[in-house]
Amino acid sequence: MKKWSMILAIVFMITTILAACGSKADQASTNKDSKGSEGSKDQSYTIKVANYYAIDHPQNVALKEKFKPLVEEKSGGTLKVEIYENNKLGGEKEFYTGVRNGTIEMGIPGMIMQADVPKMGVIERPFLVKDFKHAKAVLEGPIGKEMTDELAKVHGVHTLAWTANGFRMVSSNREVASMDDFKGLRLRMPNTPVFVELGKALGANVSPMPLSEVFTAMEQKVVDAQDNPIGVVKSSGFYEVQSHILESRHGFTPNVLIVNQAFWDKLSDKQKKAVEEAAKEYADYEWKLSEENYESDKKFLIEKGMKFVTPNEKFLNEMEKSVQPLYESYYKEYPWAKEMVEKIKQQGN
């Protein structure tokens, strides 16, 4: 009897201990779930987005109307977007470097990086891209991915979207209506080899300088002309110091929305998805605005007194012929470029 009493007592003790352990385990699990739920709350961040465009340029309109509200909404308020337009965080070189080293979360440069990442400059080769549809198809397809993959590999920044700056033209303080008119023309170009070479091939005296210095240089007659899409001529007020625009459409310039890789890696999956979805809507809207705004920008500039020169077929052919040697030297320097250029041309057919 004593033996059975002892056995029952031991069984009871073991049962009690197991029940207690189970209770503690359940409580620990409950606490863990509770903490996990709280721990899964995304950390809050402020995203600075830098660019060199005026506040009413399609880039900043699209950032303000699409990217900022969508990121903040889709992230549940854990991400806040601050837009720094018009070189407020430095010129293109400065803010691009800022994104690379992490002092700025995001930026919208042009192809300033092509000196180190040559593939990023292919799209800007002279007279290569036909229209917006052609450009968008190239950049959002395999060629665009090849370019941004190379950018990530060399400069370590993550690309979110391609957008449009537009087709480059020459605005000047006098009429440019023939190849002869380029002779002696002091032409500002971005400090990028393809543009410097292009200006020289056309016969101009090229002065490389950042966009932030162009207005003053034209106002003080340091340069006679500059090249940019007409949206920049409007938004930067160049019509105040220029009289003519040559609709040369000599090159297409895109922009790219980039984010610092280390910052990107810190975001949760939910936050990354919010940013990616917002970037897609922002980019589509910016492409649409850039294309649609051409006629309204042209009308605005004409009303401000600017005269537009549309090159005839002879002049256009002469310009295209003058830049062909650039392609020959380009292919010698970068053997991979010819195939890439041919693929871009085929997508425009």
C-alpha positions as a printed Julia matrix, in Angstrom:
349×3 Matrix{Float64}:
  0.0    0.0     0.0
  2.84   2.26    0.94
  4.47   1.44   -2.33
  1.39   2.43   -4.35
  0.96   5.64   -2.34
  4.52   6.56   -3.14
  4.01   5.81   -6.84
  0.83   7.91   -6.95
  2.59  10.75   -5.18
  5.43  10.67   -7.72
  2.98  10.57  -10.65
  1.06  13.5    -9.16
  4.28  15.46   -8.7
  5.43  14.8   -12.27
  1.99  15.78  -13.62
  2.04  19.0   -11.63
  5.55  19.87  -12.83
  4.64  19.17  -16.48
  1.48  21.25  -16.19
  3.46  24.09  -14.69
  6.07  23.84  -17.42
  3.33  23.81  -20.05
  1.76  26.87  -18.51
  5.09  28.69  -18.51
  5.79  27.62  -22.08
  2.37  28.84  -23.18
  2.94  32.12  -21.39
  6.41  32.45  -22.91
  4.96  31.71  -26.33
  2.24  34.29  -25.76
  4.82  36.85  -24.63
  7.03  36.02  -27.61
  4.12  36.42  -30.0
  3.22  39.68  -28.34
  6.79  40.95  -28.55
  7.1   39.62  -32.06
  4.03  41.58  -33.07
  5.45  44.68  -31.47
  8.92  43.95  -32.83
  7.57  43.58  -36.35
  6.58  47.23  -36.34
  8.77  48.89  -38.94
 11.31  51.43  -37.85
 10.59  54.96  -39.03
 12.87  56.73  -41.49
 13.0   60.05  -43.29
 13.98  59.81  -46.95
 15.69  62.82  -48.51
 15.29  62.89  -52.31
 17.71  65.27  -54.08
 17.57  66.57  -57.64
 18.67  69.56  -59.71
 15.33  70.5   -61.26
 13.16  73.54  -60.57
 10.09  72.98  -58.4
  7.63  73.01  -61.34
  9.59  70.57  -63.51
  7.81  67.23  -64.22
 10.31  65.45  -61.97
  9.31  67.45  -58.91
  5.63  67.5   -59.84
  5.69  63.69  -60.04
  7.66  63.4   -56.79
  5.23  65.66  -54.97
  1.99  64.28  -56.43
  2.89  60.58  -56.63
  6.08  59.41  -54.94
  5.88  61.23  -51.61
  2.19  60.57  -50.78
  2.29  56.98  -52.01
  5.43  56.06  -50.04
  4.03  57.61  -46.87
  0.64  55.97  -47.33
  1.82  52.52  -48.39
  4.43  52.34  -45.62
  1.8   53.06  -43.0
  3.5   56.3   -42.1
  6.82  54.7   -41.19
  8.55  56.4   -44.13
  8.53  60.14  -44.6
  9.72  61.73  -47.86
 11.41  65.12  -48.09
 12.03  66.56  -51.57
 15.11  68.75  -52.11
 14.77  70.28  -55.56
 16.87  72.84  -57.44
 20.31  71.76  -56.12
 19.37  72.38  -52.47
 21.62  69.5   -51.43
 24.33  70.41  -53.92
 24.75  70.03  -57.65
 24.4   66.73  -59.47
 27.92  65.55  -58.65
 27.51  66.41  -54.97
 24.14  64.8   -54.38
 25.05  61.74  -56.43
 28.11  61.29  -54.22
 25.84  61.84  -51.2
 23.59  58.96  -52.24
 26.6   56.72  -52.82
 28.07  57.38  -49.38
 24.73  57.42  -47.55
 24.46  61.05  -46.42
 21.45  61.35  -48.76
 18.98  58.47  -49.06
 17.8   59.03  -52.64
 18.62  61.14  -55.66
 17.64  61.69  -59.28
 20.81  62.24  -61.3
 21.24  62.14  -65.03
 23.98  59.99  -66.51
 26.78  61.7   -64.58
 28.12  58.31  -63.55
 28.94  57.21  -67.08
 32.63  58.11  -66.76
 32.94  55.21  -64.29
 30.03  53.16  -65.63
 30.22  53.57  -69.44
 27.13  51.48  -70.16
 24.98  54.11  -68.44
 25.86  56.54  -71.22
 24.8   54.44  -74.2
 21.26  55.82  -74.28
 22.6   59.38  -74.71
 24.55  58.71  -77.88
 23.64  61.37  -80.48
 20.57  60.89  -82.67
 20.08  57.33  -81.37
 16.63  57.44  -79.75
 13.6   58.31  -81.89
 10.89  59.25  -79.41
  9.62  58.81  -75.85
  8.04  55.45  -76.61
 11.32  54.16  -77.98
 13.3   55.47  -74.98
 10.9   53.99  -72.42
 10.9   50.58  -74.12
 14.7   50.47  -74.11
 15.17  51.65  -70.53
 12.46  49.51  -68.99
 13.58  46.41  -70.88
 16.68  44.16  -70.82
 19.03  46.94  -71.96
 17.97  49.22  -69.12
 18.44  46.37  -66.64
 21.89  45.63  -68.02
 22.79  49.27  -67.47
 21.52  49.46  -63.88
 23.04  46.08  -63.0
 26.39  47.53  -64.03
 25.68  50.66  -61.97
 24.98  48.55  -58.88
 28.12  46.51  -59.45
 30.46  49.5   -59.91
 28.94  52.24  -57.75
 26.88  50.22  -55.31
 23.59  52.07  -55.61
 20.17  50.48  -56.04
 18.01  51.68  -58.94
 14.28  52.13  -58.42
 13.09  53.61  -61.72
 14.05  55.21  -65.01
 12.44  58.55  -65.87
 12.66  61.07  -68.7
 14.51  64.34  -68.88
 13.73  64.61  -72.58
 15.21  65.33  -75.98
 18.08  67.76  -75.93
 18.0   70.93  -78.03
 20.1   74.05  -78.32
 18.81  77.29  -76.83
 20.84  80.37  -77.74
 21.03  84.14  -77.82
 21.02  84.11  -81.61
 19.56  81.96  -84.38
 21.19  78.62  -85.13
 19.73  77.41  -88.41
 22.69  75.86  -90.24
 26.01  74.14  -89.59
 27.74  77.46  -90.21
 25.86  78.98  -87.26
 27.62  76.56  -84.91
 31.02  78.0   -85.83
 32.26  80.19  -83.02
 29.16  79.5   -80.91
 30.15  79.32  -77.24
 28.06  76.33  -76.27
 27.57  75.11  -72.71
 27.43  71.36  -72.39
 27.27  69.09  -69.34
 30.72  67.99  -68.25
 30.22  64.58  -69.81
 32.44  63.31  -72.66
 29.6   62.42  -75.05
 28.18  65.95  -74.88
 31.53  67.71  -75.05
 32.46  65.63  -78.1
 29.04  66.24  -79.66
 29.34  70.01  -79.34
 32.8   69.97  -80.88
 31.64  67.72  -83.73
 28.92  70.25  -84.54
 31.6   72.96  -84.75
 30.9   74.86  -81.53
 33.32  76.1   -78.88
 32.29  73.95  -75.91
 32.24  75.14  -72.3
 31.44  72.3   -69.88
 29.61  73.39  -66.72
 26.95  72.15  -64.28
 23.33  73.17  -64.72
 23.43  75.3   -61.58
 25.86  77.74  -63.27
 24.2   78.02  -66.67
 21.75  80.9   -66.1
 24.45  83.22  -64.76
 26.87  82.22  -67.52
 24.3   83.1   -70.18
 23.22  86.27  -68.41
 26.83  87.46  -68.25
 27.4   86.32  -71.85
 30.13  83.89  -70.87
 28.34  81.44  -73.18
 26.01  82.03  -76.12
 24.04  78.81  -75.91
 23.31  75.7   -73.91
 21.75  72.32  -74.59
 18.86  70.81  -72.61
 15.28  69.63  -73.12
 12.92  72.6   -73.37
 11.3   71.67  -70.06
 14.55  72.75  -68.41
 14.62  75.96  -70.47
 11.19  76.78  -69.09
 11.59  75.67  -65.48
 15.05  77.23  -65.11
 13.98  80.56  -66.65
 16.5   80.45  -69.48
 13.99  82.29  -71.69
 14.95  85.43  -69.77
 18.45  85.33  -71.25
 17.92  83.4   -74.52
 16.08  84.19  -77.75
 16.11  81.02  -79.93
 15.71  77.24  -79.68
 16.92  74.81  -82.31
 14.69  71.72  -82.27
 17.65  69.48  -83.02
 16.58  66.61  -80.75
 20.22  65.56  -80.92
 20.08  63.26  -77.93
 17.77  61.78  -75.34
 18.61  62.17  -71.68
 16.99  60.05  -68.97
 17.12  60.32  -65.21
 17.36  57.49  -62.75
 15.85  57.32  -59.26
 18.5   55.73  -57.06
 18.71  54.81  -53.38
 21.7   54.21  -51.14
 22.2   50.44  -50.93
 22.88  50.33  -47.17
 19.72  52.32  -46.5
 17.73  50.1   -48.83
 18.97  46.99  -47.01
 17.7   48.4   -43.68
 14.11  48.67  -44.9
 11.59  45.93  -44.15
  9.99  43.97  -46.97
  6.8   45.99  -46.49
  8.69  49.27  -46.74
 10.63  48.13  -49.81
  7.38  47.14  -51.5
  5.87  50.53  -50.65
  8.83  52.36  -52.18
  8.94  50.16  -55.29
  5.22  50.57  -55.98
  5.41  54.32  -55.42
  8.48  54.57  -57.67
  6.65  52.79  -60.5
  3.67  55.15  -60.32
  5.91  58.19  -60.01
  7.98  57.1   -63.03
  4.98  56.41  -65.27
  3.52  59.79  -64.35
  6.81  61.59  -64.97
  7.2   60.01  -68.42
  3.64  61.07  -69.25
  4.19  64.64  -68.04
  7.5   64.98  -69.89
  6.0   63.87  -73.19
  2.74  65.8   -72.88
  4.39  68.99  -71.65
  6.46  69.51  -74.79
  3.76  71.39  -76.71
  2.63  73.4   -73.69
  6.25  74.26  -72.83
  6.85  75.31  -76.43
  3.75  77.52  -76.36
  4.88  79.09  -73.08
  8.36  79.84  -74.43
  6.97  81.33  -77.66
  4.75  83.59  -75.55
  7.89  84.65  -73.7
  9.39  85.73  -77.01
 11.53  82.73  -77.93
 11.73  81.7   -81.57
 11.84  78.03  -82.53
 13.92  76.78  -85.45
 12.91  73.4   -86.87
 15.84  71.97  -88.87
 15.04  70.96  -92.43
 16.08  67.53  -93.71
 19.37  68.82  -95.12
 20.43  70.45  -91.86
 19.35  67.42  -89.83
 21.31  65.06  -92.07
 24.37  67.28  -91.8
 24.19  67.23  -88.02
 23.82  63.45  -87.95
 26.7   63.02  -90.4
 28.97  65.26  -88.32
 28.68  62.99  -85.27
 29.34  59.66  -87.0
 33.07  59.75  -86.17
 32.03  59.78  -82.51
 30.46  56.36  -82.95
 33.57  54.97  -84.63
 35.83  56.07  -81.77
 33.21  54.93  -79.28
 33.21  51.38  -80.67
 37.02  51.26  -80.62
 37.09  52.27  -76.96
 34.2   50.0   -75.92
 33.92  46.91  -78.15
 30.63  45.89  -76.47
 28.96  49.19  -77.44
 28.23  48.43  -81.1
 25.96  45.51  -80.29
 24.19  47.53  -77.62
 23.65  50.49  -79.97
 22.29  48.18  -82.67
 19.83  46.64  -80.2
 18.61  50.11  -79.24
 18.14  51.02  -82.91
 16.19  47.81  -83.56
 13.76  48.59  -80.75
 12.91  51.83  -82.5
 11.99  50.15  -85.8
